[in-house]
Amino acid sequence: MTDIKITSFTIRDLRFPTSLDSIGSDPMNLAGENALGYLQYHTDKGLIGTGFSFSNGQGNEVLCAGIRALAPRYIGRSLASIIADFGKTHRNLLSGQIRFMSPERGVMQLAANAVLNALWDLWAKVEGKPLWRLVADFTPEEFVKCIDFRYLTDAITPEEAIQMLKAQEADKKERLELALKNEAVPGYNTSIGWLGLSDEKVTENLQKALDEGFKHFKLKVGLGLEADRRRLGLVRKVAGPDAVIMTDVNQLWDVDEAIEYMPKLADFNLFFIEEPTSPDDILGHAKIRKALKPHGIGVATGEHVNNRVMFKQLLQAEALDALQLDALRLSGMNEILSVLLLAAKFGVPIVPHSGGAGMTELCSHISTIDFVVVSGKKSILEYTDHLHEAFVNPASMAPGSYHTSPTAPGYSTDVKEEYFDKFECPQGSFWKSPKGLEMLNDPWRGVLGEQTS
Amino acid sequence: MTDIKITSFTIRDLRFPTSLDSIGSDPMNLAGENALGYLQYHTDKGLIGTGFSFSNGQGNEVLCAGIRALAPRYIGRSLASIIADFGKTHRNLLSGQIRFMSPERGVMQLAANAVLNALWDLWAKVEGKPLWRLVADFTPEEFVKCIDFRYLTDAITPEEAIQMLKAQEADKKERLELALKNEAVPGYNTSIGWLGLSDEKVTENLQKALDEGFKHFKLKVGLGLEADRRRLGLVRKVAGPDAVIMTDVNQLWDVDEAIEYMPKLADFNLFFIEEPTSPDDILGHAKIRKALKPHGIGVATGEHVNNRVMFKQLLQAEALDALQLDALRLSGMNEILSVLLLAAKFGVPIVPHSGGAGMTELCSHISTIDFVVVSGKKSILEYTDHLHEAFVNPASMAPGSYHTSPTAPGYSTDVKEEYFDKFECPQGSFWKSPKGLEMLNDPWRGVLGEQTS
């Protein structure tokens, strides 16, 4: 069946106007849309491979242009020829004239991700399995063959990876059964804590999440000490002393600011501060982690960490208590598998970033793979309750706040057609409305404090 | 005069087919074009601010799309309002919904660079000065106000920067005079060493460069030990024992490969190996530098280092003997000024990357600024002899291999109109020719070893 041939592609610019509800608002960006650069590979057998990558709205057409630059590379190709040496396919996709545009960072990275997601989705659909199961059924050798180890061998070699995966095979069957019973991936809740929400709305969301069985919560901070303490006090009071509370400041601080600020919140008993500073600052994160350790506060980052080389160093520098890989930023399952191996090697749990449309859908696969095949440990997965309804195979929470490991064939990437009628940009009905046009025509949307004349 | 108002913009996709002459060929990319995303801001006073950023050809339309996403932000704005707090302008340009697309890395970084270059060019033209002179005439306070210090204060604060600049003012007048006499910026020659050139062509280019007075040369390596030693032997023999020879491998190796390979070339007495591994690998560069030091070989990188946070860490980790900032990658003169300060603070010389169309033009400004205002030391600047003729104010070498510090107002960014007739993509005559169309329609151009069916 892998002789299936890719014949053409379509790319669509899909933008959900989430900023209207303050969803995703943080101290660096008060108004973000959830937008997808959406790629479909059509085939000679009728199956469609779907992949997308994410942006926050403005400039999503640049992401689509990036996908358009890469997608033609597989037209006329059989799936078999693509996956025969998938690690090499990954390396070559990021090679050539595009290299000066940094295909391992930024737009071209996101674009490569959409392309690879579509290829993985197609493969899983061809095999009639959810993607996590396709990977779980790999031999260690097949798993490793999907990875380009370039730049990683000072931290992990293919041979070492195979040994690690073999060592996990002893109890793999038991973990697979837990996954099939939806007990693989505990969730935590971010919807309580968007920065733009009122205290009343935070309390309401929190109570709802508690009723649903959540025990882990995340709150945006960075509003200033008084407001942050008030909001944290509220959450701790409602959620109780045993709830795990995480904080997130979305890169607001310099290194020394983070070190000075966070101990003033230590009495709320916090698991970690997420993105305390620039995601590029490996040495800075290491310094912050060392300084906050005596205060019982950990450090997490990853949603803006561009590639495996950056994660490798964050681990080598002992900068992380939780590794928050982003399924829509790293280039495809190929690079994600390498980061899962790195995290397991260094003994750091993954807590994937999935606070945007489609992210939980993809991360349910990733966290299940990590549990069943790689680390063998359950890691918590972010859950936000918006926009799952737009997906053909939505992520969902099982009773007791566990994520359902996906059951439908593929990578859960397909979006329902009716959402394009409304939200495809610029021709969807919302974006042609006066409000939509006003949003599209504001070049400074989401930027604070720019004098614009 | 700074009440001049920006009224509209134009963006053009300009691609020089340099791959036809093997210009720019390296072990990771055998066929690169020199391409520009070219932005012009038109004003109510007739002056035009020109900025561009660079790519290697394929996907240059993505870069243009990135510029198109950002350029509208300054329409209707006065130059005065933009430069009043230029550091904040820089920060805000990289803010908002575009943040998920990594405006400090990759395509959006390159796009921001084009926008900022156009604003700086306009400012210098308004003042009737070459840009280096505009900056050289700043007070330390004016200089520092152009910089966003976010994420830098653990390495350098604005106050410290002002003190550093003040300390350099004692001999600034003498250095300014040297700049006006074209004795500020010694050049080195890269045109000898492209990977695709035959030994005969290397010898011919080298002899020509020696005749022109060059004493520094750079050669691509990574062809394998035998070929690398043959080519280095050739260069050392023709150039003589006193010539400074640098090597460049364009990210080919893993960390331990670089450590194993380079000592085998140590007998050729090499200044540095450039880009031994991934430009993101700060800890890797530090490890390589430590290992190569006993062999007398230094480490350099920078042309793919995306931003000031990465350079900050490369310096903090003592990973560099030369800092090769790229004028078309860092976001505008704003970020470049901050990197010059960092390099001076850590005592590492800059050796800007300028091996592509337009790069030497811009770097002549940067190296002059570094010498006159920041480090006070002469640093060598890369010189390749291709495509200067396309620029209205081309970079040029003075007798004895010194770069001429530019004299025309602006940032030397204007390209002659006739080159657009031929090389604008896709409508220029070259790109409509059969050869041009064949190049454009090959999605794998420059990629080695991909099975394409």
Short mmCIF file of C-alpha atoms in Angstrom, two decimals, chain A residues 203-407:
data_model
loop_
_atom_site.label_atom_id
_atom_site.label_comp_id
_atom_site.label_asym_id
_atom_site.label_seq_id
_atom_site.Cartn_x
_atom_site.Cartn_y
_atom_site.Cartn_z
CA THR A 203 -12.61 31.25 39.39
CA GLU A 204 -15.41 29.98 37.19
CA ASN A 205 -13.04 28.17 34.79
CA LEU A 206 -11.11 26.73 37.71
CA GLN A 207 -14.22 25.36 39.45
CA LYS A 208 -15.30 23.78 36.19
CA ALA A 209 -11.88 22.16 35.74
CA LEU A 210 -11.90 20.85 39.32
CA ASP A 211 -15.32 19.34 38.74
CA GLU A 212 -13.91 17.62 35.64
CA GLY A 213 -11.19 16.01 37.74
CA PHE A 214 -8.15 18.14 36.90
CA LYS A 215 -5.41 18.37 39.52
CA HIS A 216 -2.81 20.42 37.60
CA PHE A 217 -3.30 24.05 36.60
CA LYS A 218 -1.28 26.77 34.90
CA LEU A 219 -1.56 30.51 35.37
CA LYS A 220 -0.02 33.34 33.37
CA VAL A 221 2.01 35.74 35.51
CA GLY A 222 3.88 38.94 34.73
CA LEU A 223 1.19 41.47 35.58
CA GLY A 224 3.26 42.84 38.45
CA LEU A 225 3.74 41.43 41.93
CA GLU A 226 0.45 42.58 43.42
CA ALA A 227 -1.76 41.27 40.63
CA ASP A 228 0.21 38.04 40.27
CA ARG A 229 -0.05 37.33 44.02
CA ARG A 230 -3.78 38.10 44.00
CA ARG A 231 -4.45 35.72 41.08
CA LEU A 232 -2.21 32.98 42.47
CA GLY A 233 -3.86 33.32 45.89
CA LEU A 234 -7.24 32.91 44.23
CA VAL A 235 -6.17 29.76 42.40
CA ARG A 236 -4.45 28.21 45.41
CA LYS A 237 -7.50 28.93 47.59
CA VAL A 238 -10.04 27.44 45.20
CA ALA A 239 -7.88 24.50 44.04
CA GLY A 240 -6.61 23.58 47.49
CA PRO A 241 -3.14 22.86 48.84
CA ASP A 242 -2.59 19.61 46.91
CA ALA A 243 -3.19 20.97 43.41
CA VAL A 244 -0.09 21.33 41.26
CA ILE A 245 0.24 24.94 40.09
CA MET A 246 2.47 26.00 37.25
CA THR A 247 3.23 29.55 36.11
CA ASP A 248 4.07 30.98 32.70
CA VAL A 249 5.47 34.41 31.82
CA ASN A 250 6.08 34.00 28.07
CA GLN A 251 9.65 35.35 27.88
CA LEU A 252 8.90 38.64 29.61
CA TRP A 253 12.00 38.87 31.77
CA ASP A 254 15.74 39.25 31.56
CA VAL A 255 17.74 36.56 33.36
CA ASP A 256 18.35 38.52 36.54
CA GLU A 257 14.78 39.82 36.65
CA ALA A 258 13.47 36.25 36.73
CA ILE A 259 15.87 35.37 39.52
CA GLU A 260 14.75 38.37 41.54
CA TYR A 261 11.00 38.06 40.89
CA MET A 262 10.10 34.41 41.23
CA PRO A 263 11.17 33.85 44.86
CA LYS A 264 8.50 36.42 45.78
CA LEU A 265 5.89 33.92 44.56
CA ALA A 266 7.50 30.86 46.17
CA ASP A 267 5.01 30.65 49.05
CA PHE A 268 2.31 29.54 46.60
CA ASN A 269 4.26 26.29 46.09
CA LEU A 270 4.83 26.34 42.33
CA PHE A 271 5.96 23.42 40.16
CA PHE A 272 7.68 25.63 37.61
CA ILE A 273 7.97 28.96 35.87
CA GLU A 274 7.59 28.54 32.12
CA GLU A 275 9.56 30.66 29.62
CA PRO A 276 11.14 32.95 32.22
CA THR A 277 13.29 34.58 29.51
CA SER A 278 14.31 34.30 25.84
CA PRO A 279 13.88 30.70 24.60
CA ASP A 280 17.29 31.03 22.98
CA ASP A 281 19.00 31.66 26.30
CA ILE A 282 20.30 28.23 27.30
CA LEU A 283 22.88 29.58 29.73
CA GLY A 284 20.27 31.98 31.13
CA HIS A 285 17.80 29.17 31.82
CA ALA A 286 20.54 27.17 33.53
CA LYS A 287 21.38 30.16 35.73
CA ILE A 288 17.73 30.79 36.59
CA ARG A 289 17.11 27.13 37.42
CA LYS A 290 20.10 27.04 39.74
CA ALA A 291 18.94 30.20 41.50
CA LEU A 292 15.30 29.09 41.91
CA LYS A 293 16.05 25.57 43.08
CA PRO A 294 16.44 26.54 46.76
CA HIS A 295 12.98 28.15 46.49
CA GLY A 296 11.42 24.93 45.22
CA ILE A 297 10.52 26.43 41.85
CA GLY A 298 11.49 24.60 38.69
CA VAL A 299 12.12 25.90 35.17
CA ALA A 300 10.37 24.85 31.97
CA THR A 301 10.57 25.98 28.38
CA GLY A 302 10.06 24.68 24.88
CA GLU A 303 7.15 26.15 22.95
CA HIS A 304 9.56 28.54 21.22
CA VAL A 305 12.60 26.26 21.27
CA ASN A 306 13.24 25.74 17.61
CA ASN A 307 15.03 22.47 17.25
CA ARG A 308 16.72 19.41 18.68
CA VAL A 309 20.09 21.17 18.93
CA MET A 310 18.62 23.74 21.31
CA PHE A 311 16.87 21.05 23.37
CA LYS A 312 20.10 19.03 23.46
CA GLN A 313 21.90 21.95 25.04
CA LEU A 314 19.10 22.82 27.49
CA LEU A 315 19.45 19.24 28.73
CA GLN A 316 23.26 19.25 28.70
CA ALA A 317 23.25 22.50 30.68
CA GLU A 318 20.78 21.05 33.22
CA ALA A 319 18.44 23.97 32.55
CA LEU A 320 15.07 22.17 32.64
CA ASP A 321 12.65 20.51 35.06
CA ALA A 322 10.16 19.94 32.25
CA LEU A 323 10.71 19.90 28.49
CA GLN A 324 7.85 21.54 26.64
CA LEU A 325 8.30 20.49 23.05
CA ASP A 326 5.85 21.98 20.58
CA ALA A 327 4.32 19.59 18.05
CA LEU A 328 3.79 22.40 15.54
CA ARG A 329 7.26 23.92 15.75
CA LEU A 330 9.74 21.03 15.71
CA SER A 331 9.98 19.66 12.22
CA GLY A 332 7.59 16.77 12.18
CA MET A 333 7.43 13.52 14.10
CA ASN A 334 11.00 12.85 12.92
CA GLU A 335 12.49 15.61 15.03
CA ILE A 336 9.99 15.03 17.85
CA LEU A 337 11.14 11.40 18.19
CA SER A 338 14.73 12.61 18.56
CA VAL A 339 13.72 15.08 21.28
CA LEU A 340 11.80 12.36 23.15
CA LEU A 341 14.96 10.25 23.12
CA LEU A 342 17.06 13.16 24.38
CA ALA A 343 14.61 13.91 27.21
CA ALA A 344 14.55 10.26 28.27
CA LYS A 345 18.34 10.02 28.13
CA PHE A 346 18.69 13.04 30.44
CA GLY A 347 15.78 11.95 32.65
CA VAL A 348 13.70 15.09 32.14
CA PRO A 349 9.91 14.68 31.77
CA ILE A 350 8.18 16.08 28.73
CA VAL A 351 5.22 18.43 29.23
CA PRO A 352 4.31 19.25 25.63
CA HIS A 353 3.05 22.71 24.77
CA SER A 354 -0.43 22.37 23.43
CA GLY A 355 -2.28 25.58 24.18
CA GLY A 356 -3.46 26.29 20.66
CA ALA A 357 -5.88 24.91 18.06
CA GLY A 358 -4.86 21.43 16.98
CA MET A 359 -1.97 21.16 19.38
CA THR A 360 -3.70 18.87 21.87
CA GLU A 361 -4.82 16.68 18.98
CA LEU A 362 -1.23 16.11 17.86
CA CYS A 363 0.27 16.01 21.34
CA SER A 364 -2.04 13.18 22.40
CA HIS A 365 -0.10 11.05 19.93
CA ILE A 366 3.27 12.33 21.13
CA SER A 367 2.62 11.83 24.84
CA THR A 368 1.27 8.35 24.18
CA ILE A 369 4.41 7.45 22.18
CA ASP A 370 6.60 8.79 24.94
CA PHE A 371 4.79 6.70 27.56
CA VAL A 372 4.48 3.46 25.60
CA VAL A 373 7.82 3.44 23.76
CA VAL A 374 10.39 5.96 24.96
CA SER A 375 10.42 7.15 28.57
CA GLY A 376 7.92 4.62 29.90
CA LYS A 377 6.70 7.32 32.27
CA LYS A 378 3.41 9.19 32.32
CA SER A 379 3.88 12.89 31.65
CA ILE A 380 1.20 15.52 31.99
CA LEU A 381 -0.21 17.15 28.88
CA GLU A 382 -1.60 20.66 28.57
CA TYR A 383 -5.31 20.90 27.84
CA THR A 384 -7.26 23.92 26.73
CA ASP A 385 -10.91 23.56 25.96
CA HIS A 386 -11.19 25.66 22.81
CA LEU A 387 -11.61 24.64 19.19
CA HIS A 388 -11.51 20.86 19.49
CA GLU A 389 -14.90 20.86 17.76
CA ALA A 390 -13.21 22.04 14.55
CA PHE A 391 -11.32 18.75 14.19
CA VAL A 392 -12.61 15.58 12.55
CA ASN A 393 -10.91 13.51 15.28
CA PRO A 394 -10.82 15.82 18.31
CA ALA A 395 -8.67 15.25 21.37
CA SER A 396 -10.77 14.53 24.40
CA MET A 397 -10.44 13.99 28.11
CA ALA A 398 -11.43 10.64 29.56
CA PRO A 399 -12.99 10.43 33.06
CA GLY A 400 -10.49 11.40 35.76
CA SER A 401 -8.80 13.95 33.49
CA TYR A 402 -6.92 11.51 31.26
CA HIS A 403 -6.44 12.24 27.59
CA THR A 404 -7.86 9.70 25.23
CA SER A 405 -5.14 8.16 23.12
CA PRO A 406 -6.41 8.66 19.55
CA THR A 407 -8.12 5.77 17.81
#
